[in-house]
Short mmCIF file of C-alpha atoms and ligand atoms in Angstrom, two decimals:
data_model
loop_
_atom_site.label_atom_id
_atom_site.label_comp_id
_atom_site.label_asym_id
_atom_site.label_seq_id
_atom_site.Cartn_x
_atom_site.Cartn_y
_atom_site.Cartn_z
CA MET A 179 0.00 0.00 0.00
CA THR A 180 1.22 3.46 -0.86
CA ALA A 181 0.66 7.08 0.13
CA SER A 182 -1.80 7.58 -2.74
CA ASP A 183 -3.96 4.67 -1.53
CA LEU A 184 -3.95 6.23 1.92
CA ALA A 185 -4.78 9.70 0.57
CA ALA A 186 -7.80 8.27 -1.28
CA LEU A 187 -8.90 6.43 1.87
CA ILE A 188 -8.66 9.59 3.99
CA ARG A 189 -10.69 11.53 1.45
CA SER A 190 -13.42 8.89 1.26
CA ARG A 191 -13.71 8.05 4.97
CA GLN A 192 -14.53 11.15 6.97
CA PRO A 193 -14.27 12.06 9.73
CA CYS A 194 -10.70 10.88 10.18
CA VAL A 195 -9.03 10.92 13.58
CA ALA A 196 -5.27 10.42 13.95
CA LEU A 197 -3.73 8.40 16.78
CA THR A 198 0.00 8.93 17.14
CA GLY A 199 2.78 7.29 19.13
CA ALA A 200 6.53 7.51 19.59
CA GLY A 201 7.15 6.80 15.89
CA VAL A 202 6.01 10.29 14.82
CA SER A 203 8.66 11.90 17.02
CA THR A 204 11.67 9.70 16.27
CA GLU A 205 12.33 11.84 13.18
CA SER A 206 12.60 14.84 15.53
CA GLY A 207 15.45 13.05 17.28
CA ILE A 208 13.32 11.84 20.18
CA PRO A 209 13.94 8.15 20.78
CA ASP A 210 11.19 5.98 22.21
CA PHE A 211 12.38 5.71 25.78
CA ARG A 212 10.88 2.25 26.13
CA SER A 213 13.10 0.94 23.34
CA PRO A 214 15.97 -1.25 24.52
CA THR A 215 18.60 0.85 22.74
CA GLY A 216 19.40 4.53 22.63
CA VAL A 217 20.09 7.16 25.21
CA TRP A 218 17.44 6.04 27.68
CA ALA A 219 18.52 2.38 27.68
CA GLN A 220 20.54 2.83 30.85
CA TYR A 221 17.46 4.05 32.73
CA ASP A 222 15.26 1.22 33.96
CA PRO A 223 11.67 2.53 33.63
CA MET A 224 10.76 0.78 36.87
CA GLU A 225 13.40 2.80 38.68
CA TYR A 226 12.90 6.14 36.93
CA ALA A 227 9.47 6.37 35.38
CA THR A 228 6.97 4.92 37.84
CA ILE A 229 4.85 6.90 40.26
CA GLN A 230 6.13 4.63 43.04
CA ALA A 231 9.71 5.61 42.18
CA PHE A 232 8.70 9.27 42.16
CA ASP A 233 6.98 9.01 45.55
CA GLY A 234 9.98 7.16 46.99
CA ASP A 235 12.81 9.24 45.57
CA PRO A 236 11.67 12.25 43.49
CA GLU A 237 15.23 13.62 43.26
CA LYS A 238 16.37 10.45 41.49
CA VAL A 239 13.40 10.47 39.12
CA TRP A 240 14.11 14.14 38.32
CA SER A 241 17.71 13.25 37.44
CA PHE A 242 16.11 11.32 34.56
CA TYR A 243 13.29 13.77 33.77
CA ALA A 244 15.61 16.79 33.74
CA LEU A 245 17.47 15.22 30.79
CA ARG A 246 14.20 14.38 29.04
CA PHE A 247 12.74 17.87 29.66
CA HIS A 248 15.74 19.58 28.11
CA ALA A 249 15.89 17.16 25.15
CA LEU A 250 12.14 17.43 24.48
CA ALA A 251 12.03 21.19 24.91
CA GLU A 252 14.78 21.60 22.28
CA ALA A 253 13.16 19.26 19.73
CA VAL A 254 11.32 20.66 16.70
CA PRO A 255 8.32 19.27 14.80
CA ASN A 256 9.02 17.16 11.72
CA ASP A 257 7.14 16.46 8.46
CA ALA A 258 4.72 14.08 10.21
CA HIS A 259 3.59 16.71 12.73
CA ARG A 260 3.34 19.36 10.01
CA ALA A 261 1.36 17.11 7.66
CA LEU A 262 -1.20 16.26 10.35
CA ALA A 263 -1.62 19.95 11.22
CA GLU A 264 -2.07 20.73 7.52
CA LEU A 265 -4.67 17.97 7.10
CA GLU A 266 -6.56 19.35 10.10
CA ASN A 267 -6.52 22.84 8.57
CA ARG A 268 -8.07 21.42 5.39
CA GLY A 269 -10.77 19.66 7.38
CA LEU A 270 -9.44 16.18 6.59
CA VAL A 271 -8.32 15.29 10.13
CA ARG A 272 -10.74 16.07 12.94
CA ALA A 273 -8.33 15.61 15.86
CA VAL A 274 -5.02 14.10 16.90
CA VAL A 275 -4.92 11.75 19.87
CA THR A 276 -1.32 11.26 20.99
CA GLN A 277 0.65 9.16 23.42
CA ASN A 278 3.53 11.62 23.12
CA ILE A 279 4.32 14.16 25.83
CA ASP A 280 6.64 16.31 23.67
CA LEU A 281 4.28 19.15 22.56
CA LEU A 282 5.40 18.74 18.95
CA HIS A 283 1.87 18.39 17.52
CA GLU A 284 0.91 21.65 19.19
CA ARG A 285 4.06 23.37 17.96
CA ALA A 286 3.29 22.18 14.42
CA GLY A 287 -0.13 23.83 14.63
CA THR A 288 -2.58 21.02 15.53
CA HIS A 289 -5.56 22.56 17.34
CA GLU A 290 -7.69 19.57 18.34
CA LEU A 291 -5.15 17.65 20.39
CA VAL A 292 -5.78 15.01 23.04
CA GLU A 293 -2.68 14.10 25.06
CA VAL A 294 -3.57 10.85 26.77
CA HIS A 295 -0.22 10.56 28.57
CA GLY A 296 -0.11 14.22 29.62
CA SER A 297 2.74 16.46 28.47
CA ILE A 298 5.77 18.42 29.59
CA ARG A 299 3.72 21.65 29.20
CA THR A 300 3.29 21.96 32.96
CA CYS A 301 4.38 20.56 36.31
CA ILE A 302 2.21 20.49 39.39
CA CYS A 303 2.97 21.03 43.07
CA ARG A 304 1.27 18.26 44.98
CA GLY A 305 1.75 20.31 48.17
CA CYS A 306 -0.24 23.45 47.34
CA GLY A 307 -1.66 22.74 43.87
CA ALA A 308 0.36 25.42 42.06
CA THR A 309 1.03 24.86 38.35
CA TYR A 310 4.37 25.68 36.71
CA GLU A 311 4.90 26.22 32.97
CA LEU A 312 7.69 24.40 31.12
CA GLU A 313 10.04 27.38 30.78
CA HIS A 314 9.68 28.17 34.47
CA VAL A 315 10.48 24.55 35.37
CA ARG A 316 13.52 24.61 33.09
CA ARG A 317 14.81 27.69 34.92
CA LEU A 318 14.27 25.93 38.25
CA LEU A 319 16.16 22.92 36.87
CA ASP A 320 19.16 25.13 36.09
CA GLY A 321 20.30 24.78 39.68
CA GLY A 322 20.95 21.11 38.99
CA SER A 323 18.58 19.64 41.55
CA ALA A 324 14.91 18.69 41.42
CA PRO A 325 12.64 21.71 40.88
CA ARG A 326 10.77 22.78 44.02
CA CYS A 327 7.60 24.83 44.41
CA GLU A 328 8.56 28.43 45.12
CA ALA A 329 5.59 28.80 47.47
CA CYS A 330 5.82 25.66 49.63
CA GLY A 331 9.08 23.88 48.76
CA THR A 332 7.50 20.62 47.57
CA ILE A 333 9.30 18.91 44.68
CA LEU A 334 7.21 19.43 41.53
CA LYS A 335 5.71 16.56 39.57
CA PRO A 336 5.66 16.58 35.76
CA ASN A 337 2.11 16.46 34.39
CA VAL A 338 3.00 13.37 32.43
CA VAL A 339 1.51 9.98 33.14
CA MET A 340 4.09 7.83 34.87
CA PHE A 341 3.88 4.04 34.86
CA GLY A 342 1.49 2.96 37.58
CA GLU A 343 -0.55 6.15 37.33
CA LEU A 344 -4.08 6.45 35.98
CA LEU A 345 -4.50 8.23 32.66
CA PRO A 346 -6.14 11.67 32.83
CA PHE A 347 -9.85 10.80 32.78
CA GLU A 348 -11.00 13.68 30.61
CA ALA A 349 -8.40 13.01 27.92
CA ILE A 350 -9.03 9.28 27.72
CA ASP A 351 -12.79 9.87 27.69
CA ARG A 352 -12.41 12.30 24.77
CA ALA A 353 -10.07 9.85 22.99
CA TYR A 354 -12.67 7.07 23.22
CA ALA A 355 -15.42 9.40 21.96
CA LEU A 356 -13.26 10.44 18.98
CA ALA A 357 -12.39 6.81 18.21
CA ARG A 358 -16.10 5.94 18.12
CA GLU A 359 -16.98 8.92 15.89
CA ALA A 360 -14.15 8.20 13.45
CA SER A 361 -15.04 6.76 10.09
CA LEU A 362 -11.28 6.28 9.79
CA LEU A 363 -8.81 5.99 12.65
CA LEU A 364 -5.36 6.73 11.23
CA VAL A 365 -2.75 5.17 13.51
CA VAL A 366 0.73 6.63 13.01
CA GLY A 367 3.96 5.53 14.64
CA SER A 368 2.44 3.39 17.37
CA THR A 369 2.83 -0.34 17.81
CA LEU A 370 -0.48 -0.27 19.73
CA GLU A 371 0.93 -2.29 22.58
CA VAL A 372 0.17 0.02 25.49
CA THR A 373 -3.33 -0.05 26.96
CA PRO A 374 -5.71 1.67 26.97
CA VAL A 375 -4.60 3.37 23.73
CA SER A 376 -4.27 -0.08 22.15
CA LEU A 377 -8.03 -0.49 22.68
CA LEU A 378 -8.99 2.61 20.66
CA PRO A 379 -8.85 0.86 17.23
CA TRP A 380 -11.29 -1.76 18.55
CA GLU A 381 -13.55 1.07 19.66
CA THR A 382 -13.54 2.47 16.10
CA VAL A 383 -14.20 -0.91 14.50
CA ARG A 384 -17.02 -1.75 16.94
CA ALA A 385 -18.68 1.56 16.04
CA GLY A 386 -18.52 0.70 12.31
CA GLY A 387 -15.35 2.63 11.36
CA SER A 388 -12.08 1.43 9.83
CA VAL A 389 -8.46 1.60 10.89
CA ALA A 390 -5.44 2.46 8.73
CA ILE A 391 -1.87 2.19 9.98
CA VAL A 392 1.36 3.97 9.05
CA ASN A 393 4.27 2.41 10.88
CA LEU A 394 7.77 1.12 10.44
CA GLY A 395 7.43 -2.48 11.58
CA PRO A 396 4.50 -4.61 12.70
CA THR A 397 1.75 -3.45 15.05
CA ALA A 398 -0.72 -5.35 17.20
CA PHE A 399 -3.60 -4.33 14.88
CA ASP A 400 -2.12 -5.09 11.41
CA ASP A 401 -4.46 -8.03 10.75
CA GLN A 402 -7.59 -5.97 11.46
CA ALA A 403 -6.59 -2.76 9.65
CA VAL A 404 -8.08 -2.01 6.21
CA MET A 405 -4.74 -0.53 5.17
CA LYS A 406 -1.14 -0.69 6.37
CA VAL A 407 1.53 1.58 4.93
CA GLU A 408 4.98 0.43 5.93
CA GLY A 409 7.23 3.45 6.25
CA ARG A 410 8.47 6.46 8.14
CA ALA A 411 5.72 8.73 9.43
CA GLY A 412 7.23 11.94 8.02
CA GLU A 413 7.77 10.59 4.51
CA VAL A 414 4.37 8.92 4.19
CA LEU A 415 2.30 11.73 5.73
CA SER A 416 3.96 14.57 3.83
CA ALA A 417 3.31 12.65 0.59
CA VAL A 418 -0.32 12.15 1.66
CA ALA A 419 -0.74 15.84 2.55
CA GLU A 420 0.68 16.84 -0.82
CA LEU A 421 -1.69 14.49 -2.66
CA LEU A 422 -4.65 15.97 -0.79
CA ALA A 423 -3.58 19.59 -1.30
ZN1 ZN B 618 3.54 24.28 46.42
#
């Protein structure tokens, strides 16, 4: 299957909702931190990315998140993010549901964005409830230690979903509603292995819609999808956006 097949499918099956995972951001130099290789390989997620680890030793967890915050904050959107924003502008993509926390869809211009794993946009103080914006947190991180609330001294928590934490209810509720409304759910750069996002394609199919997949490598939903385009997200989606221009 090629980009032109996918472009025709998107045009004929509206509304289309996009569901994106780590694969759309790898071309922005952001490795999937669950992958066994790359810069995050030395950090065991159980030790650095669970809510239990954060509650037990937030300083240690921040030693990991500080690196991620800086890397993510410096990253720029790629062709995949730009193509999805363009398709939304033309009324061909209703919304983007993403597992990514990197803000790149927003920076590319996507308006209807559902971040089911939260994002690095803000941190929260669990002591007094204060919210801190990314740039403020990065300034607090400059001192080299975990960022603390300026009002009460509590170590801040990133508003990203850590392992062992519940997903933000409102976001996941909206994601399910969008999946049900979609005539086409366009899955990009996700292997669909992490629940509950992995359940969204089933939600679409149960409601009578179809699922198309753009991914490098197999996904858990390949056998059920009406179309699979094997390839890099940026290449495939920019070709699709051009065909639909
Ligand atoms: Zn506070």
